[in-house]
CSV table of C-alpha atoms in Angstrom, one decimal:
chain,number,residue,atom,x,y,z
A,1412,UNK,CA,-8.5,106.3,-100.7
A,1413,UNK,CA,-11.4,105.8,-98.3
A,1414,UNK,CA,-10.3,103.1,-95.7
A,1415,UNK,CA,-11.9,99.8,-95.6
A,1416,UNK,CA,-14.7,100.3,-93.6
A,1417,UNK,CA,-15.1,97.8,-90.3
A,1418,UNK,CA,-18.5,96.7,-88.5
A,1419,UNK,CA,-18.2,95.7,-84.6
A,1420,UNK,CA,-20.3,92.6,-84.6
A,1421,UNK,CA,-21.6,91.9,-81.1
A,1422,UNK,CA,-22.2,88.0,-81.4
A,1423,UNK,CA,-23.9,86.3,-78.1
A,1424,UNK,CA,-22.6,84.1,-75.8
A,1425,UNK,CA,-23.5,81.6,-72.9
A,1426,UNK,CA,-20.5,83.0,-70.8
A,1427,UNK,CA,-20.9,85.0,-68.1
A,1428,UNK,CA,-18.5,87.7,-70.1
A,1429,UNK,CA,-22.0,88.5,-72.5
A,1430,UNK,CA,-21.0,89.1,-75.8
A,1431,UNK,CA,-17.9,89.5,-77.5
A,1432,UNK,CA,-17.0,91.3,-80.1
A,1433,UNK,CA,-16.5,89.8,-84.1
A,1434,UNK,CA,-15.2,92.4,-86.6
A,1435,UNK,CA,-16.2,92.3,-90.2
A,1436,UNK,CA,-13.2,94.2,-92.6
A,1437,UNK,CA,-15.0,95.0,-96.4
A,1438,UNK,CA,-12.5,94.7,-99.1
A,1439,UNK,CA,-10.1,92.4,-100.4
A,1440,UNK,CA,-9.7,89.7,-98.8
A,1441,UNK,CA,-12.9,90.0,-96.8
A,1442,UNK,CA,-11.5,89.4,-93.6
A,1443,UNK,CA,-13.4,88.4,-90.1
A,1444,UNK,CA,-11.9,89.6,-86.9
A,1445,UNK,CA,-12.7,86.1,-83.8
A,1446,UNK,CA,-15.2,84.7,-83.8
A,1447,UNK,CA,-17.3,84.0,-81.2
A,1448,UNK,CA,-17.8,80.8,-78.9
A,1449,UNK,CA,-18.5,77.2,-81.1
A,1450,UNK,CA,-22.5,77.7,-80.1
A,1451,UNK,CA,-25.4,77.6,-82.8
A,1452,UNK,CA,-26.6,80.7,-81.3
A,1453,UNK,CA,-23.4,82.2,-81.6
A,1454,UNK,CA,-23.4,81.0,-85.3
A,1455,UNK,CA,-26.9,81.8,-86.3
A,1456,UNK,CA,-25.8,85.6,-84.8
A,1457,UNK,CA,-23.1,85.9,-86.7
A,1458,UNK,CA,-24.2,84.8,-90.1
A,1459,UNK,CA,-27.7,87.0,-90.0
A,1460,UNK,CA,-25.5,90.0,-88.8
A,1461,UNK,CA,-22.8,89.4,-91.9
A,1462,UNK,CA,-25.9,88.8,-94.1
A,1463,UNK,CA,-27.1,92.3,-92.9
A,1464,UNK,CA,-24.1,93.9,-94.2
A,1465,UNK,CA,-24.5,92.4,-97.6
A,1466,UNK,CA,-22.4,89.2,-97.6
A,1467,UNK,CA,-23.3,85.6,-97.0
A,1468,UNK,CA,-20.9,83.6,-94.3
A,1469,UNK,CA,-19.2,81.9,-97.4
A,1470,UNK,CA,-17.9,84.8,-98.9
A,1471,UNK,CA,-15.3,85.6,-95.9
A,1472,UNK,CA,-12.4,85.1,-97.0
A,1473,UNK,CA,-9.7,85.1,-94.0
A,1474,UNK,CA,-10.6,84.3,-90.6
A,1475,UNK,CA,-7.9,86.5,-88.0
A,1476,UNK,CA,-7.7,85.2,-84.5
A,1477,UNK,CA,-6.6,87.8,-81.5
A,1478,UNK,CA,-5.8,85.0,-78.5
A,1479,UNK,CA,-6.5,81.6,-77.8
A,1480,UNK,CA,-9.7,81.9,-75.6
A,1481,UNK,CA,-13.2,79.9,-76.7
A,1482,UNK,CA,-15.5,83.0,-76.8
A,1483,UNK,CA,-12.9,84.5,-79.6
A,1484,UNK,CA,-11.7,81.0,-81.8
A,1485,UNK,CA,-14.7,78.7,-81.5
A,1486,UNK,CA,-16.0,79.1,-84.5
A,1487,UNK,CA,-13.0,79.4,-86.6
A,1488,UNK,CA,-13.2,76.0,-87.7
A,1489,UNK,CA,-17.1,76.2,-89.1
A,1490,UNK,CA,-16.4,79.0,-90.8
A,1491,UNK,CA,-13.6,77.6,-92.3
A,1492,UNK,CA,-15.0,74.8,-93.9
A,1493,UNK,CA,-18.4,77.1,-94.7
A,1494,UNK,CA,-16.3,79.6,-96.9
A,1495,UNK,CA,-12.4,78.6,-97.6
A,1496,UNK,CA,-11.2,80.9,-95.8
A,1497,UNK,CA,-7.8,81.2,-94.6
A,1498,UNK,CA,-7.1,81.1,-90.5
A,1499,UNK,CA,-4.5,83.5,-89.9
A,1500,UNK,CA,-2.6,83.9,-86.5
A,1501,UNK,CA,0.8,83.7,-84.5
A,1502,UNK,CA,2.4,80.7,-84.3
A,1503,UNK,CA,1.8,80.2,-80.7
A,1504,UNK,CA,-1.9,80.4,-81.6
A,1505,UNK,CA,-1.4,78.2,-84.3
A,1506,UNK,CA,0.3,75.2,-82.1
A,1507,UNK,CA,-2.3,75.7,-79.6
A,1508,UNK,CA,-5.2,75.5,-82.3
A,1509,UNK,CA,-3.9,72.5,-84.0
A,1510,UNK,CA,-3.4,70.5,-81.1
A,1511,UNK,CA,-6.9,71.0,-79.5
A,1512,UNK,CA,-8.0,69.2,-77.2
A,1513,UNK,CA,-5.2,68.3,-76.0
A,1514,UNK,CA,-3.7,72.2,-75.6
A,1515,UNK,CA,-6.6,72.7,-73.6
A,1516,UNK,CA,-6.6,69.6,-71.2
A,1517,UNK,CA,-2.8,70.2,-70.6
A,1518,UNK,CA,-3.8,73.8,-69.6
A,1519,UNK,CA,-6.4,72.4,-67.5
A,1520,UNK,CA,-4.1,70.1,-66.0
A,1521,UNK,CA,-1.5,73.1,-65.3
A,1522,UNK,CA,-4.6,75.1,-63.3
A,1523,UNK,CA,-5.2,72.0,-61.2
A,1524,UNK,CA,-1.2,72.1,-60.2
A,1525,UNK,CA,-1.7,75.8,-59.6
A,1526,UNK,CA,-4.5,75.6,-57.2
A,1527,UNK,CA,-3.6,73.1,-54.9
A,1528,UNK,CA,0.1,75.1,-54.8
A,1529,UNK,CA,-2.0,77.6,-53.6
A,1530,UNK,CA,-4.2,75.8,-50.7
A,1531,UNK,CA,-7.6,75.8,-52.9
A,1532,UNK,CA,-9.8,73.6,-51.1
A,1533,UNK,CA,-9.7,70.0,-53.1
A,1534,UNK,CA,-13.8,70.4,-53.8
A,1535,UNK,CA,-13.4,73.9,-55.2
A,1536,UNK,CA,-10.6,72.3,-57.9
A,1537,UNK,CA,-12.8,69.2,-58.9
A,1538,UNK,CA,-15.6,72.5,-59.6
A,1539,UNK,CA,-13.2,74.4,-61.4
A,1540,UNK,CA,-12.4,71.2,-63.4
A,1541,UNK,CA,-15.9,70.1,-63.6
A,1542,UNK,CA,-16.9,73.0,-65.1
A,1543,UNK,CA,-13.7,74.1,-67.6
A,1544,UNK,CA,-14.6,70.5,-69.1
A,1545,UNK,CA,-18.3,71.3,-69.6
A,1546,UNK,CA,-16.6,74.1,-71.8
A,1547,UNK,CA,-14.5,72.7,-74.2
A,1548,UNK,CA,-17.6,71.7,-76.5
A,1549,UNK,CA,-16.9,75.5,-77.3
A,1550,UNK,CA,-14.2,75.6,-79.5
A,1551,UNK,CA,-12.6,72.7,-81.6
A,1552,UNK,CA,-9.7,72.0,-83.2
A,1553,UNK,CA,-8.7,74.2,-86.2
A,1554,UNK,CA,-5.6,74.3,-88.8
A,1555,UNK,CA,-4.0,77.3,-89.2
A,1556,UNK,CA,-3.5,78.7,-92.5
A,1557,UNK,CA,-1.4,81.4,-92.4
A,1558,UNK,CA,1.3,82.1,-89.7
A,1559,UNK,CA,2.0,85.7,-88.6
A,1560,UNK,CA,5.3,87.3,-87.1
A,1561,UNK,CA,5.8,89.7,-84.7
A,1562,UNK,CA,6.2,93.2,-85.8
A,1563,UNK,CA,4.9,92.3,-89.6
A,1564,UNK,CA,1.9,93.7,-91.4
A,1565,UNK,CA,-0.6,91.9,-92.8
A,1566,UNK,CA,-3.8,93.1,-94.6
A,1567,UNK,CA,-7.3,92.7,-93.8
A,1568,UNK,CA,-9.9,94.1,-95.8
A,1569,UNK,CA,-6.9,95.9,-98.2
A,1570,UNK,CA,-5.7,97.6,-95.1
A,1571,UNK,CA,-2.2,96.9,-93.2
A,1572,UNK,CA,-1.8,96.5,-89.9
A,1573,UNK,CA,0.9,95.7,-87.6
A,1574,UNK,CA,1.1,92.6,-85.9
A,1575,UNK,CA,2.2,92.7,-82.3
A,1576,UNK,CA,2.3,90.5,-79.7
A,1577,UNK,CA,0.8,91.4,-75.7
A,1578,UNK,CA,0.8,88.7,-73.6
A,1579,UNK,CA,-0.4,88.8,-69.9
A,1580,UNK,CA,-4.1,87.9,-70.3
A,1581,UNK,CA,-2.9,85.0,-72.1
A,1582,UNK,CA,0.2,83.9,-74.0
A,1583,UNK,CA,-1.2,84.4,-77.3
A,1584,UNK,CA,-2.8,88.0,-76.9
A,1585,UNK,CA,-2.2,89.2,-80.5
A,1586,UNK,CA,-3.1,93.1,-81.6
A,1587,UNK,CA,-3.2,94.5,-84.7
A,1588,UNK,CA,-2.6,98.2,-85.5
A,1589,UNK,CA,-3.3,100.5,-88.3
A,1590,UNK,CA,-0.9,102.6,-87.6
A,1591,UNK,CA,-2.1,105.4,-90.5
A,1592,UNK,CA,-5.8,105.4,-89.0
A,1593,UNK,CA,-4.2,104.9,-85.2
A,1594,UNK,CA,-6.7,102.4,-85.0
A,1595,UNK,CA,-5.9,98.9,-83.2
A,1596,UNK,CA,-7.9,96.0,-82.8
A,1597,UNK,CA,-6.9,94.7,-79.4
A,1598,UNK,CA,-9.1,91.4,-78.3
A,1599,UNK,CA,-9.0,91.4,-74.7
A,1600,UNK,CA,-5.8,93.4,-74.1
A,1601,UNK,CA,-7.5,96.1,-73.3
A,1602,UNK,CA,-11.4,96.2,-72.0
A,1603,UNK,CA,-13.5,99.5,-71.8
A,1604,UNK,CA,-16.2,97.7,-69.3
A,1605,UNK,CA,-13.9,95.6,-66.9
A,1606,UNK,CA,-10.3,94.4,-66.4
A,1607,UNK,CA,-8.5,92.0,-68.0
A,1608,UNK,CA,-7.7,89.0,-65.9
A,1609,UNK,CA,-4.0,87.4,-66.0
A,1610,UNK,CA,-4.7,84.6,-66.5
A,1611,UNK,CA,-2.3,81.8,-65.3
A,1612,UNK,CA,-1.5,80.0,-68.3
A,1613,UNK,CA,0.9,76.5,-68.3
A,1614,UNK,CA,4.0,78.1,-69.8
A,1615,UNK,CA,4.7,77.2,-73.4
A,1616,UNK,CA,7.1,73.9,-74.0
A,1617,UNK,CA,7.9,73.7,-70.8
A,1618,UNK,CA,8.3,70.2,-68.6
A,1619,UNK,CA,8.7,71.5,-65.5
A,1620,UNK,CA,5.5,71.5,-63.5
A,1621,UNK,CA,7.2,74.6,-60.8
A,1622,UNK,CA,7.6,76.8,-63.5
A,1623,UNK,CA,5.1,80.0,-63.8
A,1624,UNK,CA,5.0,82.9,-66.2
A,1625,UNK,CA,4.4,86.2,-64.1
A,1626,UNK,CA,1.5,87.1,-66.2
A,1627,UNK,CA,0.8,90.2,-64.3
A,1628,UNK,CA,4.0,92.0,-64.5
A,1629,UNK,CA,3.9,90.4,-68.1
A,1630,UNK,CA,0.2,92.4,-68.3
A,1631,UNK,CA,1.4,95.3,-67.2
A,1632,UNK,CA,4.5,95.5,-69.7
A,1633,UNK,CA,2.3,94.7,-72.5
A,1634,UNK,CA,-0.3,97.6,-71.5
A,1635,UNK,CA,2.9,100.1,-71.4
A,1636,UNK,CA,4.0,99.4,-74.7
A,1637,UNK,CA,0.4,100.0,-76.4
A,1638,UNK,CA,0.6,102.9,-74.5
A,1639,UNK,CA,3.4,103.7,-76.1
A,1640,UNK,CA,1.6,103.6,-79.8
A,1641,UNK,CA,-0.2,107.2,-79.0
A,1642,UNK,CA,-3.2,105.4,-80.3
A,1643,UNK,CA,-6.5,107.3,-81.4
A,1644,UNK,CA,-8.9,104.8,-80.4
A,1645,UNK,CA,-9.7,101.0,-79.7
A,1646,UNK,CA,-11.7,98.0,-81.3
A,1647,UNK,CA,-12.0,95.7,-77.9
A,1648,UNK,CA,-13.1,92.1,-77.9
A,1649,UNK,CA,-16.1,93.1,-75.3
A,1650,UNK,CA,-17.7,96.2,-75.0
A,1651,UNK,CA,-18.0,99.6,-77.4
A,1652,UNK,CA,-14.8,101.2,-78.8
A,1653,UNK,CA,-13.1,103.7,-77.1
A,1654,UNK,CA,-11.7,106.8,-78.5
A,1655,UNK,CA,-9.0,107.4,-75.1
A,1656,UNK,CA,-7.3,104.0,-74.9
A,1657,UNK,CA,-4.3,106.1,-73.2
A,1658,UNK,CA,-6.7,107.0,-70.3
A,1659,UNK,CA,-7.9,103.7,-70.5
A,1660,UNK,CA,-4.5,102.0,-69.6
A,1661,UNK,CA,-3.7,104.4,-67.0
A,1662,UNK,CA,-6.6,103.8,-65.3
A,1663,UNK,CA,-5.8,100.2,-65.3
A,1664,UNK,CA,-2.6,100.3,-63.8
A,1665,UNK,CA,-3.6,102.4,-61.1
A,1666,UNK,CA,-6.6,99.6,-60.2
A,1667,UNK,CA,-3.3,96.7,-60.1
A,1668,UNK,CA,-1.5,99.7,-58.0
A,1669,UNK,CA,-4.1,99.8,-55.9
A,1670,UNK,CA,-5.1,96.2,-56.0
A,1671,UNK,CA,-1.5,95.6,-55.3
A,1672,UNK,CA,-1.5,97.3,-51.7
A,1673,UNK,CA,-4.7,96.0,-50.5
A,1674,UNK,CA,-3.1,92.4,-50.6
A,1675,UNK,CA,-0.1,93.5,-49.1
A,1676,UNK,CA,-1.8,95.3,-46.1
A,1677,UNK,CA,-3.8,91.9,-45.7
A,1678,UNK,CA,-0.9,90.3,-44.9
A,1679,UNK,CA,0.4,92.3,-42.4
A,1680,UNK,CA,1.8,90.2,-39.6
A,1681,UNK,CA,0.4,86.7,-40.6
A,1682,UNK,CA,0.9,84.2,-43.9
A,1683,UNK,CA,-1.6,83.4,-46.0
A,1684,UNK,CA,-2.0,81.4,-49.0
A,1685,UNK,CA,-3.6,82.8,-52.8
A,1686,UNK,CA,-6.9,81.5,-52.0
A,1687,UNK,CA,-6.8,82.6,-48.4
A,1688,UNK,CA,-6.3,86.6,-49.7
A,1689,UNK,CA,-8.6,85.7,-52.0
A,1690,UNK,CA,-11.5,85.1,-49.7
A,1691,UNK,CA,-10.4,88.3,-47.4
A,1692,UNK,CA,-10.1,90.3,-51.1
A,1693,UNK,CA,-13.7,89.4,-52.7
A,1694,UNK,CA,-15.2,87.0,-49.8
A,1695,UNK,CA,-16.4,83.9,-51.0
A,1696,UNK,CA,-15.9,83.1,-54.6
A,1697,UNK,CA,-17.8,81.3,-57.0
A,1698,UNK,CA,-16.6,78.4,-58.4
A,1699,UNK,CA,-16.5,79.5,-62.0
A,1700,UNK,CA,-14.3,82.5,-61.2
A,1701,UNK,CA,-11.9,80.4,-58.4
A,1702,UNK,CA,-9.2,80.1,-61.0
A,1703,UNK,CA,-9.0,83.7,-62.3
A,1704,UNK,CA,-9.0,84.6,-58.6
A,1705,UNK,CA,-6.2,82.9,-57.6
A,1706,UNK,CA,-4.3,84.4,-60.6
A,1707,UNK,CA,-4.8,87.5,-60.0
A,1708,UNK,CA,-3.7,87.5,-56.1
A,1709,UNK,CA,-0.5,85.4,-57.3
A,1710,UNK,CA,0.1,88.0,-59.8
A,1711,UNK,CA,-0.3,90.7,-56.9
A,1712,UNK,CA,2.5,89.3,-55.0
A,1713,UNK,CA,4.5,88.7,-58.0
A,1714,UNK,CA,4.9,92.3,-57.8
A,1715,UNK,CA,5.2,92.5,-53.8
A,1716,UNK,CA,8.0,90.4,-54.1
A,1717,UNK,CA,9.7,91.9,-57.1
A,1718,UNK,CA,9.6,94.9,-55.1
A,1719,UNK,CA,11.4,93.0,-52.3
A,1720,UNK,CA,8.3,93.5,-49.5
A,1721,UNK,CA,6.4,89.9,-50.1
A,1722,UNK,CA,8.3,86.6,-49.4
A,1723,UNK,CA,6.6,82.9,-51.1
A,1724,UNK,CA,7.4,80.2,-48.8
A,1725,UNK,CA,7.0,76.5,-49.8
A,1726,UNK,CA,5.6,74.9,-46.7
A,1727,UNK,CA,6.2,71.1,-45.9
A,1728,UNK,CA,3.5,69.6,-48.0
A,1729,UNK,CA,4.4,71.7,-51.1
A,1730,UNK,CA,1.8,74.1,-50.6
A,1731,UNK,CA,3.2,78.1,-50.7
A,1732,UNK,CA,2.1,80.9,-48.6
A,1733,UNK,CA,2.8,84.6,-48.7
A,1734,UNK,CA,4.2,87.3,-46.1
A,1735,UNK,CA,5.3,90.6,-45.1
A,1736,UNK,CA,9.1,90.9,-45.9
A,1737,UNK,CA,11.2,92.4,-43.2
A,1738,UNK,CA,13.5,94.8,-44.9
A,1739,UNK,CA,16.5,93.4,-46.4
A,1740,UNK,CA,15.4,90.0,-45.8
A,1741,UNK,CA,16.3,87.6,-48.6
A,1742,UNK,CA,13.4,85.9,-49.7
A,1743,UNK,CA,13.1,82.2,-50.3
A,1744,UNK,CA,10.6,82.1,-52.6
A,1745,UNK,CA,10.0,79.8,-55.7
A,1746,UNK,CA,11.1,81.4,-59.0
A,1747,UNK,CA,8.7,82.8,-61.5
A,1748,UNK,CA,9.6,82.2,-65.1
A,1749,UNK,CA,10.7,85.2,-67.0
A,1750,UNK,CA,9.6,85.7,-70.9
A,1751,UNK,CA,9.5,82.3,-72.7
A,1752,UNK,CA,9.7,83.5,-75.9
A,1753,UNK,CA,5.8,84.2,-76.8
A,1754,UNK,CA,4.8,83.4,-80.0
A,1755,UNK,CA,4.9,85.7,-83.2
């Protein structure tokens, strides 16, 4: 039998990402792969390139959703009530999805928190905030039709994949594998064009404000066990497909490796804060990007110090700086979070 055949769908965007990536499954059920960003653009896109594969908007048929992010969810909810179809994704997903706005202004709330742990200049926060809130318009809130688990399969387009959980650029990074084809539809686990940021995300029912998720190290895990799979090829949420994901992920890895000792030679016989190594890492950063940066240097160090050669200090005002380790010091540092348990 000839496998369902699947259409990349590049559907525009106003974020500084470009376009990202809709996938259109033929067969039964009819099945659409994100979304895009809530945008009329982004809409009007979408429904003339569906149209130019034959089918109107109204005839998809289930809606699957990779990770929680507005570029890939936003317009879950129009075409829901456009077609009937069914919203399908992990639970996590689904919680987050259902409670919108409010998932997003708690996580908004939880970045703020981050950045001034990390000595991010009061005026660069109010930006980052200024702007995250000029973006929720992008997505809205959306109910979930069908709950996945982690490890089932679930068909789209008449063809079953494997659901499987990768968190590290977010909590609810979802892939989905054909594991006959070797096929996988990955979101933005895995990018051909750029790196995946790790995101800091606020930690899943959680009421304490100290505790972090080492979304890095989480990253990293998640890329080793796709790596793992012996895939053929990749359908990425931006960018073309990729017929060497395994070189792919490599590479990656060796960019956080190398990433990894350029912050720790920075802080060779001095402290400094995230934002501080950010600055020396990329020089000045713009205010849309502030967050991601400070994620990825605190993932960096979550490393360093894993390894046992970067201490965290909480200084007097509740701020938290990073140093050199002397061998076999004991490090005082504030605990990352371990796995809580993401969704499936």
């Amino acid at each position: 039998m000839t496998p369902s055949r699947i259409t990349r769908i590049a559907v525009p965007t106003p974020f500084r990402v470009g376009p990202v990536n809709a996938y259109l499954i033929e067969g039964d059920p009819l099945t659409l792969v994100d979304t895009g960003p809530n945008w009329d653009t982004s809409l009007e896109a979408l429904e003339r390139d569906v149209k130019g594969l034959g089918y109107p908007l109204s005839a998809i048929e289930q809606v699957v959703l990779t990770h929680q992010h507005f570029d890939h969810v936003g317009l879950a909810a129009q075409i829901r009530l456009r077609s009937g179809a069914k919203v399908v994704a992990v639970a996590q997903l689904a919680r987050f999805l259902t409670d919108y706005p409010n998932s997003i202004e708690q996580e908004d709330i939880y970045a703020e928190s981050v950045m001034r742990r990390y000595s991010t200049p009061v005026d660069q926060i109010k930006a980052v905030r200024d702007i995250s809130r000029s973006l929720w318009r992008f997505s809205e809130r959306v109910d979930v039709d069908v709950t996945l688990r982690e490890g089932e399969l679930v068909s789209l387009g008449g063809r079953d994949f494997r659901v499987l959980a990768r968190p590290g650029h977010s909590p609810t990074d979802t892939i989905f594998v054909d594991e006959h084809a070797g096929v996988a539809l990955v979101g933005d686990h895995l990018l051909p064009a750029i790196s995946s940021n790790p995101v800091l995300h606020r930690p899943a029912d959680s009421g304490d404000p100290e505790r972090r998720i080492p979304t890095l190290a989480r990253y990293l895990e998640s890329l080793r066990e796709t790596d793992a799979l012996e895939l053929d090829s990749i359908l990425p949420g931006h960018g073309a497909p990729t017929s060497a994901p395994r070189e792919l992920i490599h590479k990656r890895i060796r960019e956080h490796e190398e990433r990894k000792e350029l912050i720790f030679g920075l802080l060779a016989d001095r402290r400094l804060p995230a934002h501080e190594l950010a600055e020396l890492l990329w020089g000045e950063v713009e205010s849309s990007q502030i967050y991601l940066a400070v994620s990825e240097i605190v993932g960096h160090t979550d490393l360093l110090i894993a390894e046992g050669r970067v201490r965290e200090f909480r200084l007097a005002d509740g701020t938290r700086v990073f140093e050199q380790a002397a061998p076999h010091a004991s490090a005082p540092l504030v605990k990352a979070a371990g796995h809580d348990g993401q969704g499936s």
